[in-house]
Amino acid sequence: MEALKAKWDERYRARQPGEADPAWVLREYAHLLPAGGAALDLACGLGDNAIYLARRGLRVTAWDISPVAIGKLAEYAAREGLAIDAAVRDVEAEPPPPLRFDVIVVSHFLHRPGLPALAAALRPSGLLYYQTWTVHKRLDGPGPSDPRFLLRPNELLRAFCHLRLLAYREEGRCGDTTRGVRDIAALVAQREEALP
Ligand SMILES: C[S@@+](CC[C@H](N)C(=O)[O-])C[C@H]1O[C@@H](n2cnc3c(N)ncnc32)[C@H](O)[C@@H]1O
């Protein structure tokens, strides 16, 4: 775990929060977001998703294993007056607790044993936004090549099939691969409302 932390710290030393776009799935389906509530950006890196959510009025918790990324995000949030609680946390060892968040965003991170805890951490009507690379990604593009970190076809769908599906995109290598949303699978799903 120390080697992993050092690897990510090194990458984040040269970069700043607010430089990159939030995840495609979050921008594309932003109209589904609630106006307020508690959100989690899991494995947030420099927190592009967290910043986006906080600017839209959500109170955001942001967790990552990299102290460099979390330090930069916390400073940025304080400077910009954003409601982001950024903390160093190994989310594999400490997944989110049940029934805690109205929105959870995960982009470009995959820890399969932790997927059930993500669904359980949603409050009733809570939304999960998930986007990460698939086994069909371009080999020379960004993202890992180790299949442990790449989604199999339909894997996100299956993992969250007990949630209500709002949006799903996975185009693989079908047709004209210079067009469309490639390299990733993306899902937005909602926990059922509490029944009266
Ligand atoms: C590819 S980056 C994605 C960052 C951000 N979500 C994004 O889309 O730009 C993967 C992130 O996962 C974090 N990470 C890896 N293992 C982790 C763990 N066990 N707990 C928390 N964060 C972890 C890394 O530090 C890194 O910031």
mmCIF file of C-alpha atoms and ligand atoms in Angstrom:
data_model
loop_
_atom_site.group_PDB
_atom_site.id
_atom_site.type_symbol
_atom_site.label_atom_id
_atom_site.label_comp_id
_atom_site.label_asym_id
_atom_site.label_seq_id
_atom_site.Cartn_x
_atom_site.Cartn_y
_atom_site.Cartn_z
ATOM 1 C CA MET A 1 0.000 0.000 0.000
ATOM 2 C CA GLU A 2 2.910 2.381 0.716
ATOM 3 C CA ALA A 3 4.255 1.867 -2.817
ATOM 4 C CA LEU A 4 0.822 2.596 -4.277
ATOM 5 C CA LYS A 5 0.519 5.749 -2.209
ATOM 6 C CA ALA A 6 3.978 6.903 -3.297
ATOM 7 C CA LYS A 7 3.115 6.269 -6.967
ATOM 8 C CA TRP A 8 -0.011 8.436 -6.799
ATOM 9 C CA ASP A 9 1.644 11.108 -4.679
ATOM 10 C CA GLU A 10 4.327 11.447 -7.346
ATOM 11 C CA ARG A 11 1.724 11.884 -10.114
ATOM 12 C CA TYR A 12 -0.184 14.528 -8.177
ATOM 13 C CA ARG A 13 2.876 16.628 -7.269
ATOM 14 C CA ALA A 14 2.911 18.278 -10.693
ATOM 15 C CA ARG A 15 -0.858 18.809 -11.007
ATOM 16 C CA GLN A 16 -3.429 21.083 -9.399
ATOM 17 C CA PRO A 17 -7.130 20.692 -8.494
ATOM 18 C CA GLY A 18 -9.561 22.343 -10.897
ATOM 19 C CA GLU A 19 -7.373 21.789 -13.985
ATOM 20 C CA ALA A 20 -9.191 18.767 -15.387
ATOM 21 C CA ASP A 21 -12.832 18.146 -16.287
ATOM 22 C CA PRO A 22 -15.048 16.065 -14.004
ATOM 23 C CA ALA A 23 -15.991 12.600 -15.233
ATOM 24 C CA TRP A 24 -17.987 12.396 -18.462
ATOM 25 C CA VAL A 25 -20.840 10.516 -16.765
ATOM 26 C CA LEU A 26 -21.247 13.266 -14.184
ATOM 27 C CA ARG A 27 -21.340 16.061 -16.767
ATOM 28 C CA GLU A 28 -23.600 14.157 -19.155
ATOM 29 C CA TYR A 29 -26.145 13.254 -16.473
ATOM 30 C CA ALA A 30 -25.807 16.310 -14.229
ATOM 31 C CA HIS A 31 -29.497 17.038 -14.732
ATOM 32 C CA LEU A 32 -30.294 14.011 -12.516
ATOM 33 C CA LEU A 33 -28.457 15.431 -9.497
ATOM 34 C CA PRO A 34 -30.375 16.671 -6.450
ATOM 35 C CA ALA A 35 -30.026 20.363 -5.562
ATOM 36 C CA GLY A 36 -28.405 19.519 -2.226
ATOM 37 C CA GLY A 37 -27.454 16.679 0.098
ATOM 38 C CA ALA A 38 -24.376 14.661 0.969
ATOM 39 C CA ALA A 39 -22.097 13.399 -1.789
ATOM 40 C CA LEU A 40 -19.017 11.173 -1.863
ATOM 41 C CA ASP A 41 -16.201 11.306 -4.417
ATOM 42 C CA LEU A 42 -14.501 7.936 -3.839
ATOM 43 C CA ALA A 43 -10.822 7.618 -4.816
ATOM 44 C CA CYS A 44 -11.114 11.283 -5.732
ATOM 45 C CA GLY A 45 -7.550 12.102 -6.789
ATOM 46 C CA LEU A 46 -7.404 15.902 -7.051
ATOM 47 C CA GLY A 47 -11.187 15.987 -6.669
ATOM 48 C CA ASP A 48 -12.469 17.198 -10.043
ATOM 49 C CA ASN A 49 -15.777 15.456 -9.352
ATOM 50 C CA ALA A 50 -15.913 16.744 -5.771
ATOM 51 C CA ILE A 51 -15.338 20.328 -6.938
ATOM 52 C CA TYR A 52 -18.084 20.002 -9.555
ATOM 53 C CA LEU A 53 -20.564 18.621 -7.013
ATOM 54 C CA ALA A 54 -19.718 21.244 -4.382
ATOM 55 C CA ARG A 55 -20.214 24.042 -6.935
ATOM 56 C CA ARG A 56 -23.696 22.602 -7.571
ATOM 57 C CA GLY A 57 -24.616 22.885 -3.888
ATOM 58 C CA LEU A 58 -23.816 19.440 -2.467
ATOM 59 C CA ARG A 59 -21.809 18.862 0.710
ATOM 60 C CA VAL A 60 -19.003 16.646 -0.474
ATOM 61 C CA THR A 61 -16.809 14.071 1.217
ATOM 62 C CA ALA A 62 -13.716 13.218 -0.828
ATOM 63 C CA TRP A 63 -11.471 10.260 -0.030
ATOM 64 C CA ASP A 64 -8.210 9.155 -1.576
ATOM 65 C CA ILE A 65 -5.113 7.293 -0.505
ATOM 66 C CA SER A 66 -2.772 10.052 -1.719
ATOM 67 C CA PRO A 67 -1.902 12.643 0.960
ATOM 68 C CA VAL A 68 -0.536 14.938 -1.763
ATOM 69 C CA ALA A 69 -3.835 14.951 -3.674
ATOM 70 C CA ILE A 70 -5.927 15.350 -0.522
ATOM 71 C CA GLY A 71 -3.716 18.167 0.785
ATOM 72 C CA LYS A 72 -4.057 20.069 -2.500
ATOM 73 C CA LEU A 73 -7.815 19.493 -2.673
ATOM 74 C CA ALA A 74 -8.359 20.642 0.931
ATOM 75 C CA GLU A 75 -6.367 23.835 0.277
ATOM 76 C CA TYR A 76 -8.265 24.507 -2.945
ATOM 77 C CA ALA A 77 -11.648 23.972 -1.261
ATOM 78 C CA ALA A 78 -10.750 26.341 1.593
ATOM 79 C CA ARG A 79 -9.543 29.004 -0.856
ATOM 80 C CA GLU A 80 -12.666 28.715 -3.025
ATOM 81 C CA GLY A 81 -15.093 28.410 -0.095
ATOM 82 C CA LEU A 82 -16.336 24.978 -1.224
ATOM 83 C CA ALA A 83 -18.043 22.498 1.123
ATOM 84 C CA ILE A 84 -15.573 19.653 0.599
ATOM 85 C CA ASP A 85 -14.359 17.485 3.453
ATOM 86 C CA ALA A 86 -11.241 15.897 1.965
ATOM 87 C CA ALA A 87 -9.544 13.071 3.869
ATOM 88 C CA VAL A 88 -6.845 10.476 3.319
ATOM 89 C CA ARG A 89 -8.584 7.108 3.469
ATOM 90 C CA ASP A 90 -7.838 3.638 2.136
ATOM 91 C CA VAL A 91 -11.281 2.832 0.774
ATOM 92 C CA GLU A 92 -10.392 -0.826 0.283
ATOM 93 C CA ALA A 93 -9.776 -1.232 4.016
ATOM 94 C CA GLU A 94 -12.471 1.260 5.032
ATOM 95 C CA PRO A 95 -15.411 1.332 2.622
ATOM 96 C CA PRO A 96 -18.182 3.898 3.129
ATOM 97 C CA PRO A 97 -20.724 3.134 5.893
ATOM 98 C CA PRO A 98 -24.316 2.177 5.007
ATOM 99 C CA LEU A 99 -27.033 4.746 4.237
ATOM 100 C CA ARG A 100 -24.745 7.764 4.330
ATOM 101 C CA PHE A 101 -24.808 9.499 0.920
ATOM 102 C CA ASP A 102 -27.319 10.995 -1.529
ATOM 103 C CA VAL A 103 -24.807 10.864 -4.373
ATOM 104 C CA ILE A 104 -21.710 8.707 -4.856
ATOM 105 C CA VAL A 105 -19.301 9.245 -7.723
ATOM 106 C CA VAL A 106 -16.517 6.859 -8.672
ATOM 107 C CA SER A 107 -14.367 7.556 -11.699
ATOM 108 C CA HIS A 108 -11.409 5.550 -12.905
ATOM 109 C CA PHE A 109 -11.126 3.321 -9.882
ATOM 110 C CA LEU A 110 -12.126 -0.329 -9.505
ATOM 111 C CA HIS A 111 -11.989 -2.451 -6.377
ATOM 112 C CA ARG A 112 -14.448 -5.265 -7.007
ATOM 113 C CA PRO A 113 -14.912 -6.457 -3.395
ATOM 114 C CA GLY A 114 -15.962 -2.895 -2.464
ATOM 115 C CA LEU A 115 -18.814 -2.595 -4.985
ATOM 116 C CA PRO A 116 -21.623 -3.929 -2.702
ATOM 117 C CA ALA A 117 -20.674 -1.392 -0.014
ATOM 118 C CA LEU A 118 -21.138 1.440 -2.523
ATOM 119 C CA ALA A 119 -24.756 0.495 -3.207
ATOM 120 C CA ALA A 120 -25.360 0.020 0.532
ATOM 121 C CA ALA A 121 -23.907 3.467 1.291
ATOM 122 C CA LEU A 122 -26.632 5.181 -0.730
ATOM 123 C CA ARG A 123 -29.590 6.649 1.090
ATOM 124 C CA PRO A 124 -33.087 5.928 -0.297
ATOM 125 C CA SER A 125 -33.339 7.657 -3.738
ATOM 126 C CA GLY A 126 -29.550 8.114 -3.679
ATOM 127 C CA LEU A 127 -27.661 8.133 -6.978
ATOM 128 C CA LEU A 128 -24.547 6.234 -7.994
ATOM 129 C CA TYR A 129 -22.438 7.639 -10.839
ATOM 130 C CA TYR A 130 -19.746 5.177 -11.914
ATOM 131 C CA GLN A 131 -17.347 5.394 -14.835
ATOM 132 C CA THR A 132 -14.175 3.477 -15.480
ATOM 133 C CA TRP A 133 -12.102 1.803 -18.185
ATOM 134 C CA THR A 134 -13.051 -1.478 -19.812
ATOM 135 C CA VAL A 135 -11.132 -4.373 -21.336
ATOM 136 C CA HIS A 136 -12.008 -2.866 -24.729
ATOM 137 C CA LYS A 137 -10.083 0.340 -24.156
ATOM 138 C CA ARG A 138 -7.368 1.410 -26.613
ATOM 139 C CA LEU A 139 -4.082 -0.108 -25.514
ATOM 140 C CA ASP A 140 -2.182 3.129 -26.203
ATOM 141 C CA GLY A 141 -4.768 5.330 -24.406
ATOM 142 C CA PRO A 142 -4.876 6.471 -20.775
ATOM 143 C CA GLY A 143 -5.668 4.058 -17.954
ATOM 144 C CA PRO A 144 -4.297 0.746 -16.722
ATOM 145 C CA SER A 145 -3.588 -2.321 -18.833
ATOM 146 C CA ASP A 146 -3.822 -4.767 -15.912
ATOM 147 C CA PRO A 147 -7.168 -6.597 -16.351
ATOM 148 C CA ARG A 148 -7.719 -6.538 -12.586
ATOM 149 C CA PHE A 149 -8.544 -2.847 -13.000
ATOM 150 C CA LEU A 150 -10.590 -3.111 -16.215
ATOM 151 C CA LEU A 151 -14.322 -3.805 -16.410
ATOM 152 C CA ARG A 152 -15.534 -6.890 -18.259
ATOM 153 C CA PRO A 153 -18.452 -6.417 -20.711
ATOM 154 C CA ASN A 154 -21.661 -5.577 -18.784
ATOM 155 C CA GLU A 155 -19.835 -5.879 -15.482
ATOM 156 C CA LEU A 156 -21.094 -2.564 -14.056
ATOM 157 C CA LEU A 157 -24.640 -3.481 -15.062
ATOM 158 C CA ARG A 158 -24.426 -6.791 -13.248
ATOM 159 C CA ALA A 159 -22.737 -5.354 -10.163
ATOM 160 C CA PHE A 160 -25.542 -2.830 -9.625
ATOM 161 C CA CYS A 161 -28.511 -4.734 -11.106
ATOM 162 C CA HIS A 162 -30.472 -4.370 -7.843
ATOM 163 C CA LEU A 163 -30.434 -0.563 -8.238
ATOM 164 C CA ARG A 164 -32.767 1.218 -10.653
ATOM 165 C CA LEU A 165 -30.884 1.869 -13.867
ATOM 166 C CA LEU A 166 -31.103 5.474 -15.114
ATOM 167 C CA ALA A 167 -28.337 5.477 -17.705
ATOM 168 C CA TYR A 168 -25.766 3.077 -19.091
ATOM 169 C CA ARG A 169 -23.179 3.440 -21.826
ATOM 170 C CA GLU A 170 -20.646 0.899 -23.027
ATOM 171 C CA GLU A 171 -19.777 0.893 -26.730
ATOM 172 C CA GLY A 172 -16.753 -1.371 -26.755
ATOM 173 C CA ARG A 173 -15.227 -1.606 -30.220
ATOM 174 C CA CYS A 174 -18.516 -1.709 -32.107
ATOM 175 C CA GLY A 175 -18.735 0.234 -35.392
ATOM 176 C CA ASP A 176 -16.790 3.458 -36.015
ATOM 177 C CA THR A 177 -14.508 3.582 -32.987
ATOM 178 C CA THR A 178 -13.404 7.145 -33.787
ATOM 179 C CA ARG A 179 -16.866 8.285 -32.677
ATOM 180 C CA GLY A 180 -18.940 7.836 -29.524
ATOM 181 C CA VAL A 181 -17.914 7.295 -25.926
ATOM 182 C CA ARG A 182 -15.094 4.778 -26.002
ATOM 183 C CA ASP A 183 -12.716 3.114 -23.551
ATOM 184 C CA ILE A 184 -15.119 3.313 -20.606
ATOM 185 C CA ALA A 185 -18.349 1.931 -19.239
ATOM 186 C CA ALA A 186 -20.571 4.454 -17.467
ATOM 187 C CA LEU A 187 -23.598 3.962 -15.268
ATOM 188 C CA VAL A 188 -26.052 6.076 -13.313
ATOM 189 C CA ALA A 189 -28.332 4.125 -10.983
ATOM 190 C CA GLN A 190 -30.659 4.946 -8.126
ATOM 191 C CA ARG A 191 -31.476 3.221 -4.873
ATOM 192 C CA GLU A 192 -35.191 2.625 -4.431
ATOM 193 C CA GLU A 193 -37.081 5.211 -2.413
ATOM 194 C CA ALA A 194 -38.121 4.116 1.058
ATOM 195 C CA LEU A 195 -41.618 2.719 0.826
ATOM 196 C CA PRO A 196 -44.238 4.481 2.965
HETATM 197 C C1 LIG B 1 -6.913 6.887 -11.917
HETATM 198 S S1 LIG B 1 -6.990 7.794 -10.417
HETATM 199 C C2 LIG B 1 -8.625 8.470 -10.519
HETATM 200 C C3 LIG B 1 -8.764 9.736 -9.730
HETATM 201 C C4 LIG B 1 -10.095 10.453 -9.940
HETATM 202 N N1 LIG B 1 -11.218 9.677 -9.460
HETATM 203 C C5 LIG B 1 -10.261 10.793 -11.394
HETATM 204 O O1 LIG B 1 -11.138 10.230 -12.060
HETATM 205 O O2 LIG B 1 -9.483 11.653 -11.878
HETATM 206 C C6 LIG B 1 -7.173 6.495 -9.205
HETATM 207 C C7 LIG B 1 -7.165 7.047 -7.799
HETATM 208 O O3 LIG B 1 -7.438 5.993 -6.882
HETATM 209 C C8 LIG B 1 -6.701 6.256 -5.707
HETATM 210 N N2 LIG B 1 -6.616 5.006 -4.936
HETATM 211 C C9 LIG B 1 -6.021 3.854 -5.288
HETATM 212 N N3 LIG B 1 -6.191 2.916 -4.335
HETATM 213 C C10 LIG B 1 -6.916 3.512 -3.347
HETATM 214 C C11 LIG B 1 -7.415 3.084 -2.096
HETATM 215 N N4 LIG B 1 -7.207 1.825 -1.648
HETATM 216 N N5 LIG B 1 -8.109 3.947 -1.318
HETATM 217 C C12 LIG B 1 -8.326 5.208 -1.756
HETATM 218 N N6 LIG B 1 -7.885 5.685 -2.946
HETATM 219 C C13 LIG B 1 -7.195 4.849 -3.729
HETATM 220 C C14 LIG B 1 -5.366 6.785 -6.214
HETATM 221 O O4 LIG B 1 -4.657 7.505 -5.253
HETATM 222 C C15 LIG B 1 -5.850 7.661 -7.378
HETATM 223 O O5 LIG B 1 -6.060 8.987 -6.959
#
